[in-house]
Amino acid sequence: MADGQDKNIDATTGTELKGHEWDGIAELDTPLPRWWLWTFYATIIFAIGYVIAYPAIPMLHDYTRGMMGWSSRGALAKELAAREAEIAPLRRAIADTAITDLPGKPQLMQAAVEGGRAAFKVHCVQCHGSGAAGAKGYPNLNDDDWLWGGDLATIEKTITDGVRNPNHDATRVSMMPAFGRDQLLTGAQVNDVVAHVRVISRQDRPSAASQRGAKLFADNCAVCHGPDGKGTRALGAPNLTDGIWLYGGDTDTIHETVWNSRQGVMPRWDDKLDKATIRMLATYVHSLGGGEATLVEAGNGVE
Amino acid sequence: MPAGSSTLYEKRKGVYPKAVDGFYRRLKWAIMAVTLAIYWGTPWLRWDRGPYAPDQAVLIDLAHRRFYLFAIEIWPHEFYYVAGLLIMAGIGLFLVTSAVGRAWCGYACPQTVWTDLYQHVERFIDGDRNAQIKLAKAPWSVAKLTRRLTKWGVWLAIAFATGGAWIFYFADAPTLLHDVWAGSAAPVAYATMAVLTATTLLLGGFMREQVCIYMCPWPRIQTAMLDEKSLVVTYKDWRGEQRGSVKKAQASPDLFGDCIDCNQCVAVCPTGIDIREGPQVGCITCALCIDACDKVMRQVGRQRGLIDYCTQEDVEAEKQGAPPRRALKTLLRPRTLAYAAVWLSIGAAMLFALGARTRIDIAAQQDRNPIFVRLSDGAIRNAYMVKVRNMEARPRPVTVAIEGLPDAMLWTDAMPREQAMATVTATVPADSVAKLRLFIAAPAPGPQRQDFAFTVRATDREGGGDSEPARFERP
Ligand code: SF4
Ligand code: SF4
């Protein structure tokens, strides 16, 4: 401790001491630097101004809203609106271009695909999955097999009106009968048809059962699936001879499909999304690798 | 801390270095001329790279993320070359420090060069040391103010030229010069100029040796790297002491050493220190005191080198009576040779790598969601984002192929699968990256994970190519 005459003044620094001391270590009562003090006052003034201008103090049921009317929710809404306004011309251009003309405008097409990618993440992933790879009963949109067709216009129509959508006349409908449950075929007959389907999809070798099934298939199934089982896109009847199955190609699953039929539903989107968004979604789905050129002959292919 | 010498804050003492001439002063002039010429001249050098690339010899193109250095063009992914250059610069400083001490500080450091320039301006306007001291002490008057304003004006002009020159390294210099005067350059260009002008003026005009003594970390690092074999500016006290005037020495020659206590060494020192107090962190080894003292010794007819570049070992030897060793002799020793060897081998390795690098390069990233897709004919499809980088300043035709995936076919998202082939061709624009979304279909039977490689080959006369390992996955 300093040994100045005045007890409270440190001799070395000439500064007043706090007055307490531990093991010979005392604390100086150094005055605040002037600039520090003024900065401190300035922050107080700033704080008062801030409380007046901005939302600040929580109340029981509300909070002080400030004179500027600012809120973080409002700021976000403003940002979103600004972004919407920014891309509005692009959306308008997409909405005004027929989907079949989009591939001729690469820049617009690219914007549409990217917009579709974003919209897909919001509206479609719930069923089709984030990679659009689908799941049992929900088609994989990456492959080259399409129930209703894989060209741009057809995809757009499917998204617009949905599949088996109640209370919507334009929706896509295909009604496979529940052959077993509704006793259109006997249990043995259903087994024979399943055996035939296993053969035309090259999973089993022909057998007596499959030969009986071929006859039953021609009478009951060929109307929609075609005589050779390659499906009919206009009816949404899947191709039974390819490597892709919406519900599964094993005997049990095919049996269940024939017995109960399948009635998958996809919502219509024209009442929820605007034209541009639907168009963008269609271009995105088309870009995933299985998209077909426009004007494909219907009637071939399918799930 | 003893009472009395208590304050931690020391007010700056004015430093008014006196003009001096001599070998080291001329060396300093030469180095200043060269370094300033490099700084101001480099952006204006041109280098023809053809129609697709800028013709500025040295250009750091931040917007396009390219670094051009004469014939060398560096892409962001090749930044290790820049890292290599920085490592070389580091080792180079080790080398220089172990060989010639703080030569960087004394001659080449921008702080030293600009301070030197500013001090020269100061002497030109205010006169030499004594006149400067007088002027500093004089009360403010119109005459003093005029001088001050003139000096600050010239300083500001130099600072502006310095800060202004910096931006030309980052854009085409002639265009930017025009834009800057026309007021149409980017705001960041003006901001950079303003900041660098201000710092140059402040550091070169007003802070000077305080930067070296208080702010710069380098003196501390260098001090740690010096050893008894490093050259430092040394006052040979065994020869100089006892100090005394020529007259006194004539009266009693046995009592006095060679130093006549004329204080010339202190007067010329740009950092305002007295080297006779021994080696100290404030000494940037600019050797101006050597010049000053040599001149004095010549005038009084004594041997030169009372203050000289000297190693600690030489000091000990000379104290024992050995003759002074030539400074250059200390350069060749294992430590400096080892640094030189490392420095040269890094340089050689980089040159070799630069010479051997291919200017075409392929990278592939497999789609992970979904990893594979079963196609209607039963085949399995994987998708990849393939990037072909053309680092030449001209468009190049390339062929992308796959190796190690039997029966696989390749197509892009711009064509239908029916047109799939074993290879895909594309033209990559000059100096850019072409992105190809590639689909590969292969028969379903096969290993779950199959390694293969994408290859790219330039099909023009120069050729060259690259390959990238990739993986094909099946259910
Ligand atoms: S002491 Fe001598 S070498 Fe060191 S900075 Fe001063 S003049 Fe330069
Ligand atoms: S310049 Fe030389 S002689 Fe003069 S004071 Fe310095 S060391 Fe001594």
mmCIF file with all atom_site columns, N, CA and C and ligand atoms in Angstrom, chain B residues 235 259-265 276 293 296-297 306-307, ligand 2:
data_model
loop_
_atom_site.group_PDB
_atom_site.id
_atom_site.type_symbol
_atom_site.label_atom_id
_atom_site.label_alt_id
_atom_site.label_comp_id
_atom_site.label_asym_id
_atom_site.label_entity_id
_atom_site.label_seq_id
_atom_site.pdbx_PDB_ins_code
_atom_site.Cartn_x
_atom_site.Cartn_y
_atom_site.Cartn_z
_atom_site.occupancy
_atom_site.B_iso_or_equiv
_atom_site.pdbx_formal_charge
_atom_site.auth_seq_id
_atom_site.auth_comp_id
_atom_site.auth_asym_id
_atom_site.auth_atom_id
_atom_site.pdbx_PDB_model_num
ATOM   1  N  N   . TYR B 1 235 ? 27.110 -0.612 -32.285 1.00 0.00 ? 235 TYR B N   1
ATOM   2  C  CA  . TYR B 1 235 ? 28.104 0.393  -31.910 1.00 0.00 ? 235 TYR B CA  1
ATOM   3  C  C   . TYR B 1 235 ? 29.206 -0.350 -31.170 1.00 0.00 ? 235 TYR B C   1
ATOM   4  N  N   . CYS B 1 259 ? 34.974 7.274  -30.353 1.00 0.00 ? 259 CYS B N   1
ATOM   5  C  CA  . CYS B 1 259 ? 33.748 8.078  -30.467 1.00 0.00 ? 259 CYS B CA  1
ATOM   6  C  C   . CYS B 1 259 ? 34.006 9.487  -29.980 1.00 0.00 ? 259 CYS B C   1
ATOM   7  N  N   . ILE B 1 260 ? 33.711 10.451 -30.875 1.00 0.00 ? 260 ILE B N   1
ATOM   8  C  CA  . ILE B 1 260 ? 33.967 11.833 -30.481 1.00 0.00 ? 260 ILE B CA  1
ATOM   9  C  C   . ILE B 1 260 ? 32.711 12.480 -29.906 1.00 0.00 ? 260 ILE B C   1
ATOM   10 N  N   . ASP B 1 261 ? 31.716 11.685 -29.663 1.00 0.00 ? 261 ASP B N   1
ATOM   11 C  CA  . ASP B 1 261 ? 30.478 12.165 -29.028 1.00 0.00 ? 261 ASP B CA  1
ATOM   12 C  C   . ASP B 1 261 ? 29.855 13.318 -29.796 1.00 0.00 ? 261 ASP B C   1
ATOM   13 N  N   . CYS B 1 262 ? 29.867 13.203 -31.140 1.00 0.00 ? 262 CYS B N   1
ATOM   14 C  CA  . CYS B 1 262 ? 29.318 14.289 -31.952 1.00 0.00 ? 262 CYS B CA  1
ATOM   15 C  C   . CYS B 1 262 ? 27.812 14.163 -32.119 1.00 0.00 ? 262 CYS B C   1
ATOM   16 N  N   . ASN B 1 263 ? 27.255 13.021 -31.698 1.00 0.00 ? 263 ASN B N   1
ATOM   17 C  CA  . ASN B 1 263 ? 25.800 12.807 -31.756 1.00 0.00 ? 263 ASN B CA  1
ATOM   18 C  C   . ASN B 1 263 ? 25.221 12.731 -33.165 1.00 0.00 ? 263 ASN B C   1
ATOM   19 N  N   . GLN B 1 264 ? 26.074 12.606 -34.158 1.00 0.00 ? 264 GLN B N   1
ATOM   20 C  CA  . GLN B 1 264 ? 25.563 12.514 -35.529 1.00 0.00 ? 264 GLN B CA  1
ATOM   21 C  C   . GLN B 1 264 ? 24.699 11.262 -35.718 1.00 0.00 ? 264 GLN B C   1
ATOM   22 N  N   . CYS B 1 265 ? 25.130 10.178 -35.080 1.00 0.00 ? 265 CYS B N   1
ATOM   23 C  CA  . CYS B 1 265 ? 24.375 8.929  -35.233 1.00 0.00 ? 265 CYS B CA  1
ATOM   24 C  C   . CYS B 1 265 ? 22.959 9.080  -34.694 1.00 0.00 ? 265 CYS B C   1
ATOM   25 N  N   . ARG B 1 276 ? 24.159 3.812  -29.480 1.00 0.00 ? 276 ARG B N   1
ATOM   26 C  CA  . ARG B 1 276 ? 25.264 3.560  -28.563 1.00 0.00 ? 276 ARG B CA  1
ATOM   27 C  C   . ARG B 1 276 ? 24.797 2.974  -27.235 1.00 0.00 ? 276 ARG B C   1
ATOM   28 N  N   . CYS B 1 293 ? 28.331 8.002  -39.080 1.00 0.00 ? 293 CYS B N   1
ATOM   29 C  CA  . CYS B 1 293 ? 29.542 7.849  -38.278 1.00 0.00 ? 293 CYS B CA  1
ATOM   30 C  C   . CYS B 1 293 ? 30.764 7.644  -39.174 1.00 0.00 ? 293 CYS B C   1
ATOM   31 N  N   . VAL B 1 296 ? 31.977 10.916 -40.176 1.00 0.00 ? 296 VAL B N   1
ATOM   32 C  CA  . VAL B 1 296 ? 32.690 11.571 -39.080 1.00 0.00 ? 296 VAL B CA  1
ATOM   33 C  C   . VAL B 1 296 ? 34.103 10.990 -38.941 1.00 0.00 ? 296 VAL B C   1
ATOM   34 N  N   . MET B 1 297 ? 34.181 9.655  -38.994 1.00 0.00 ? 297 MET B N   1
ATOM   35 C  CA  . MET B 1 297 ? 35.474 9.007  -38.820 1.00 0.00 ? 297 MET B CA  1
ATOM   36 C  C   . MET B 1 297 ? 36.442 9.438  -39.924 1.00 0.00 ? 297 MET B C   1
ATOM   37 N  N   . LEU B 1 306 ? 33.000 2.356  -36.818 1.00 0.00 ? 306 LEU B N   1
ATOM   38 C  CA  . LEU B 1 306 ? 32.782 2.390  -35.366 1.00 0.00 ? 306 LEU B CA  1
ATOM   39 C  C   . LEU B 1 306 ? 31.365 1.903  -35.074 1.00 0.00 ? 306 LEU B C   1
ATOM   40 N  N   . ILE B 1 307 ? 30.449 2.331  -35.920 1.00 0.00 ? 307 ILE B N   1
ATOM   41 C  CA  . ILE B 1 307 ? 29.139 1.703  -35.934 1.00 0.00 ? 307 ILE B CA  1
ATOM   42 C  C   . ILE B 1 307 ? 29.093 0.897  -37.227 1.00 0.00 ? 307 ILE B C   1
HETATM 43 S  S1  . SF4 C 2 .   ? 28.376 9.416  -35.032 1.00 0.00 ? 2   SF4 C S1  1
HETATM 44 FE FE1 . SF4 C 2 .   ? 30.044 8.064  -34.410 1.00 0.00 ? 2   SF4 C FE1 1
HETATM 45 S  S2  . SF4 C 2 .   ? 31.448 9.433  -33.426 1.00 0.00 ? 2   SF4 C S2  1
HETATM 46 FE FE2 . SF4 C 2 .   ? 29.566 10.582 -33.573 1.00 0.00 ? 2   SF4 C FE2 1
HETATM 47 S  S3  . SF4 C 2 .   ? 28.565 10.144 -31.618 1.00 0.00 ? 2   SF4 C S3  1
HETATM 48 FE FE3 . SF4 C 2 .   ? 27.835 8.614  -33.024 1.00 0.00 ? 2   SF4 C FE3 1
HETATM 49 S  S4  . SF4 C 2 .   ? 29.209 6.873  -32.714 1.00 0.00 ? 2   SF4 C S4  1
HETATM 50 FE FE4 . SF4 C 2 .   ? 30.199 8.656  -31.819 1.00 0.00 ? 2   SF4 C FE4 1
#
